[in-house]
Short mmCIF file of C-alpha atoms in Angstrom, two decimals:
data_model
loop_
_atom_site.label_atom_id
_atom_site.label_comp_id
_atom_site.label_asym_id
_atom_site.label_seq_id
_atom_site.Cartn_x
_atom_site.Cartn_y
_atom_site.Cartn_z
CA MET A 1 0.00 0.00 0.00
CA LEU A 2 1.05 3.59 -0.57
CA ALA A 3 2.14 5.56 2.45
CA ARG A 4 -0.50 8.22 3.01
CA LYS A 5 1.40 10.86 4.94
CA SER A 6 4.17 13.18 3.87
CA HIS A 7 7.15 13.48 6.17
CA GLY A 8 9.30 16.58 6.41
CA LYS A 9 10.30 19.34 4.04
CA THR A 10 10.07 18.67 0.31
CA ASP A 11 12.79 19.92 -2.06
CA GLU A 12 12.54 19.34 -5.81
CA LEU A 13 15.78 18.36 -7.53
CA SER A 14 14.06 17.96 -10.90
CA GLU A 15 10.58 17.38 -12.27
CA ASN A 16 10.87 13.72 -11.28
CA VAL A 17 13.28 13.72 -8.31
CA LEU A 18 12.79 15.18 -4.86
CA THR A 19 13.85 14.88 -1.26
CA GLN A 20 11.29 14.68 1.50
CA GLY A 21 12.64 14.79 5.01
CA ARG A 22 15.70 12.54 4.94
CA GLY A 23 14.44 10.46 2.02
CA LEU A 24 15.11 10.60 -1.72
CA TRP A 25 12.24 9.89 -4.12
CA THR A 26 11.64 9.56 -7.86
CA ARG A 27 8.29 9.83 -9.59
CA ASN A 28 7.40 6.33 -10.73
CA ALA A 29 7.50 6.02 -14.52
CA VAL A 30 5.60 2.71 -14.22
CA PRO A 31 2.90 3.42 -11.61
CA GLY A 32 2.11 0.53 -9.31
CA VAL A 33 5.28 -1.39 -10.14
CA ARG A 34 8.21 -1.74 -7.75
CA VAL A 35 11.72 -2.68 -8.90
CA ARG A 36 13.33 -3.80 -5.64
CA GLY A 37 10.52 -3.82 -3.09
CA GLU A 38 10.97 -0.10 -2.49
CA GLY A 39 8.40 2.00 -0.67
CA LEU A 40 5.81 3.94 -2.63
CA ARG A 41 4.36 7.27 -1.58
CA ARG A 42 1.66 9.55 -2.95
CA ILE A 43 2.98 13.09 -3.28
CA ARG A 44 1.01 15.86 -4.96
CA GLY A 45 -1.24 13.38 -6.70
CA ASN A 46 1.57 11.26 -8.18
CA GLU A 47 3.22 8.01 -7.13
CA TRP A 48 6.84 8.25 -6.02
CA ARG A 49 9.41 5.51 -5.34
CA SER A 50 11.89 5.51 -2.47
CA TRP A 51 15.47 5.75 -3.75
CA SER A 52 17.42 3.93 -1.05
CA PRO A 53 21.04 4.99 -0.39
CA ARG A 54 21.72 1.43 0.78
CA HIS A 55 20.94 0.04 -2.66
CA SER A 56 22.37 2.81 -4.84
CA LYS A 57 25.74 4.55 -4.68
CA LEU A 58 24.37 7.40 -6.76
CA GLY A 59 21.43 7.78 -4.39
CA ALA A 60 23.82 7.75 -1.44
CA GLY A 61 25.98 10.37 -3.10
CA ILE A 62 23.04 12.66 -3.78
CA LEU A 63 21.99 12.53 -0.14
CA ARG A 64 25.50 13.00 1.25
CA THR A 65 27.06 15.54 -1.14
CA LYS A 66 28.08 18.92 0.23
CA GLU A 67 27.62 20.45 -3.22
CA ASP A 68 24.42 21.16 -5.13
CA ARG A 69 22.55 17.86 -5.26
CA THR A 70 21.25 18.55 -8.74
CA SER A 71 24.82 18.63 -10.07
CA LEU A 72 25.07 14.85 -9.66
CA LEU A 73 22.06 14.18 -11.88
CA PRO A 74 22.17 13.97 -15.68
CA ARG A 75 20.08 16.28 -17.81
CA PRO A 76 16.56 14.90 -18.48
CA GLY A 77 16.22 13.70 -22.05
CA SER A 78 19.96 13.24 -22.56
CA GLN A 79 22.09 10.19 -23.36
CA VAL A 80 24.13 8.74 -20.49
CA LEU A 81 26.58 5.86 -20.09
CA TYR A 82 26.39 3.68 -16.99
CA LEU A 83 29.18 1.11 -16.57
CA GLY A 84 28.41 -1.68 -14.11
CA ALA A 85 24.63 -1.41 -14.29
CA GLY A 86 24.06 -4.50 -12.13
CA HIS A 87 20.46 -5.59 -11.74
CA GLY A 88 19.08 -2.13 -12.49
CA THR A 89 18.10 -0.51 -9.19
CA THR A 90 19.90 2.78 -9.87
CA ILE A 91 19.11 2.52 -13.58
CA SER A 92 15.39 2.47 -12.76
CA HIS A 93 15.63 5.67 -10.73
CA LEU A 94 17.67 7.34 -13.46
CA HIS A 95 14.93 6.30 -15.87
CA ASP A 96 12.29 7.94 -13.67
CA HIS A 97 14.37 11.14 -13.72
CA MET A 98 15.56 11.42 -17.31
CA CYS A 99 13.02 9.39 -19.29
CA GLY A 100 9.76 9.38 -17.36
CA GLU A 101 6.58 7.47 -18.12
CA GLY A 102 6.69 6.10 -21.67
CA ASN A 103 9.99 7.98 -22.10
CA TYR A 104 8.17 11.24 -22.76
CA LEU A 105 11.45 13.07 -22.08
CA GLY A 106 13.37 11.13 -24.74
CA GLY A 107 16.28 10.00 -22.57
CA SER A 108 18.67 7.14 -23.30
CA ILE A 109 20.50 5.12 -20.63
CA ILE A 110 23.24 2.91 -22.07
CA SER A 111 23.38 0.27 -19.31
CA VAL A 112 26.52 -1.86 -19.51
CA ASP A 113 27.32 -4.99 -17.54
CA VAL A 114 29.51 -8.02 -18.15
CA ALA A 115 27.25 -10.49 -16.31
CA PRO A 116 24.53 -12.22 -18.39
CA ARG A 117 22.30 -12.55 -15.32
CA CYS A 118 22.35 -8.79 -14.81
CA ILE A 119 21.60 -8.20 -18.48
CA ARG A 120 18.57 -10.50 -18.26
CA ASP A 121 17.20 -8.39 -15.42
CA LEU A 122 17.95 -5.19 -17.32
CA VAL A 123 16.16 -6.51 -20.42
CA LEU A 124 13.07 -7.22 -18.33
CA LEU A 125 13.32 -3.73 -16.85
CA ALA A 126 13.69 -2.16 -20.29
CA LYS A 127 10.49 -3.81 -21.55
CA LYS A 128 8.50 -1.65 -19.14
CA ARG A 129 10.83 1.34 -19.25
CA PRO A 130 11.63 2.51 -22.79
CA GLY A 131 14.88 4.43 -22.97
CA ILE A 132 16.95 1.81 -21.13
CA LEU A 133 19.40 0.04 -23.46
CA PRO A 134 21.04 -3.03 -21.85
CA VAL A 135 24.47 -3.86 -23.27
CA LEU A 136 26.38 -7.06 -22.49
CA ALA A 137 29.98 -5.88 -22.69
CA ASP A 138 33.21 -5.44 -20.76
CA ALA A 139 33.60 -1.87 -19.51
CA ARG A 140 37.37 -2.25 -19.92
CA GLN A 141 37.02 -2.56 -23.70
CA PRO A 142 35.72 0.74 -25.13
CA ASP A 143 35.57 -0.51 -28.71
CA THR A 144 32.76 -2.89 -27.71
CA LEU A 145 30.71 0.06 -26.42
CA ARG A 146 31.14 2.53 -29.25
CA PRO A 147 28.46 1.03 -31.57
CA TRP A 148 25.79 1.58 -28.92
CA LEU A 149 26.44 5.28 -28.43
CA ASN A 150 25.19 8.20 -30.47
CA GLY A 151 28.24 10.41 -30.06
CA ARG A 152 29.67 11.43 -26.69
CA VAL A 153 27.72 11.60 -23.44
CA ASP A 154 27.29 14.46 -20.98
CA TRP A 155 27.16 12.12 -17.98
CA LEU A 156 29.20 9.01 -17.20
CA PHE A 157 28.90 6.75 -14.16
CA GLN A 158 31.07 3.75 -13.32
CA ASP A 159 30.38 1.18 -10.60
CA VAL A 160 32.72 -1.70 -11.44
CA SER A 161 34.35 -3.35 -8.43
CA GLN A 162 37.53 -4.67 -10.03
CA ALA A 163 41.21 -3.95 -9.58
CA GLY A 164 42.32 -1.22 -11.95
CA GLN A 165 38.92 0.49 -11.86
CA VAL A 166 40.44 3.98 -12.02
CA GLY A 167 42.30 3.13 -15.22
CA PHE A 168 39.33 1.91 -17.18
CA PHE A 169 37.18 4.76 -15.84
CA LEU A 170 39.66 7.19 -17.36
CA THR A 171 39.69 5.22 -20.61
CA ALA A 172 35.91 5.45 -20.79
CA ALA A 173 35.97 9.17 -20.01
CA GLU A 174 38.58 9.83 -22.71
CA ASN A 175 36.58 7.86 -25.28
CA PHE A 176 33.00 8.81 -24.47
CA LEU A 177 32.68 11.87 -22.22
CA SER A 178 31.91 15.22 -23.82
CA SER A 179 33.51 18.55 -22.97
CA ASN A 180 32.10 19.89 -19.69
CA GLY A 181 30.55 16.46 -19.06
CA ILE A 182 30.10 15.02 -15.58
CA ALA A 183 31.98 11.82 -14.68
CA LEU A 184 31.26 9.93 -11.47
CA LEU A 185 33.43 7.08 -10.24
CA SER A 186 32.15 4.76 -7.53
CA LEU A 187 35.47 3.55 -6.14
CA LYS A 188 35.57 0.39 -4.03
CA SER A 189 38.90 0.47 -2.22
CA ALA A 190 38.66 -3.19 -1.17
CA SER A 191 38.92 -4.21 -4.83
CA GLU A 192 42.41 -2.74 -5.08
CA PRO A 193 45.67 -4.17 -3.65
CA ASN A 194 46.27 -3.49 0.04
CA VAL A 195 48.19 -0.31 0.80
CA GLU A 196 49.47 1.09 4.07
CA GLY A 197 47.09 4.06 4.01
CA GLY A 198 44.00 1.93 3.40
CA SER A 199 40.91 3.38 1.74
CA GLU A 200 42.01 6.99 2.08
CA GLU A 201 45.23 6.30 0.18
CA HIS A 202 43.23 4.69 -2.62
CA TYR A 203 40.91 7.69 -2.78
CA ALA A 204 43.83 10.13 -2.86
CA SER A 205 45.57 8.12 -5.57
CA ALA A 206 42.40 8.08 -7.67
CA VAL A 207 41.96 11.83 -7.31
CA GLU A 208 45.55 12.38 -8.41
CA ALA A 209 45.05 10.17 -11.47
CA LEU A 210 41.87 12.01 -12.47
CA ILE A 211 43.54 15.39 -12.12
CA GLU A 212 46.55 14.25 -14.14
CA SER A 213 44.18 13.14 -16.92
CA GLY A 214 42.75 16.66 -17.13
CA LEU A 215 39.50 16.11 -15.23
CA GLU A 216 38.56 18.58 -12.50
CA VAL A 217 37.67 16.76 -9.28
CA ILE A 218 34.73 18.48 -7.60
CA GLU A 219 34.19 16.29 -4.56
CA VAL A 220 35.02 12.97 -2.91
CA ILE A 221 31.88 11.67 -1.19
CA ARG A 222 32.60 8.93 1.33
CA LEU A 223 29.70 6.48 1.55
CA LYS A 224 30.61 4.83 4.86
CA GLY A 225 27.52 3.64 6.71
CA TRP A 226 25.70 2.87 3.47
CA GLU A 227 28.54 1.38 1.42
CA ASP A 228 31.68 0.76 3.46
CA GLN A 229 35.06 1.16 1.71
CA HIS A 230 33.36 3.12 -1.06
CA ALA A 231 33.67 6.71 -2.19
CA LEU A 232 31.92 8.52 -5.03
CA ILE A 233 34.39 10.74 -6.85
CA VAL A 234 32.69 13.53 -8.78
CA SER A 235 34.57 15.16 -11.65
CA ILE A 236 33.96 17.34 -14.67
CA ALA A 237 35.67 17.44 -18.05
CA PRO A 238 37.26 20.72 -19.18
CA GLU A 239 36.12 22.83 -22.12
CA LYS A 240 38.65 21.13 -24.39
CA TRP A 241 38.41 17.39 -23.79
CA PRO A 242 40.05 14.96 -24.14
#
């Protein structure tokens, strides 16, 4: 059942994303249908889905950022590239935001994962949510992704928990990110070799690598409490890129 009461102050981040109290919500593009058992709430006559920070690094980053929350979101109706799409929880909330019901906004979410099981779930999701394009490919091999993209993207997200994740994030950014585009790296420090400084040393090393590549690092958002040993590194490409 839908929760009947509103809780706390409401702030709109976009037409289809808002915060209410401590919670993050997206307007459901497929009313009545849950993706991961999330809560539903009626707000201003529409059905909204709870975007849990425990199930989404992007959701966690939006709630924890010290910068403008809207700066982490892609532009509605744009084309984005998501590497490590998993089973589609975050993808579904991005779809609510940048595609909407029936994809009336005209967005395109290139959703890449190397696991066939994840792609099967994404295909099922895409049947109800036009604008999601599941791609079975290895994020470390940009040539396998190029045919699925219509030019460069303004927003890139990577959530791939493998050693060397910073390197193939930069490769993707160099190949697919547009000038002034936003690039977000969900860095899992436990996936990298042990170092004396632990997670913080991994984060600092990643920031240094991004800066050396020419990206401007805006913020490092530590997700401890929701995703331990994870940080979301937010960066932006310069005017002349790559």
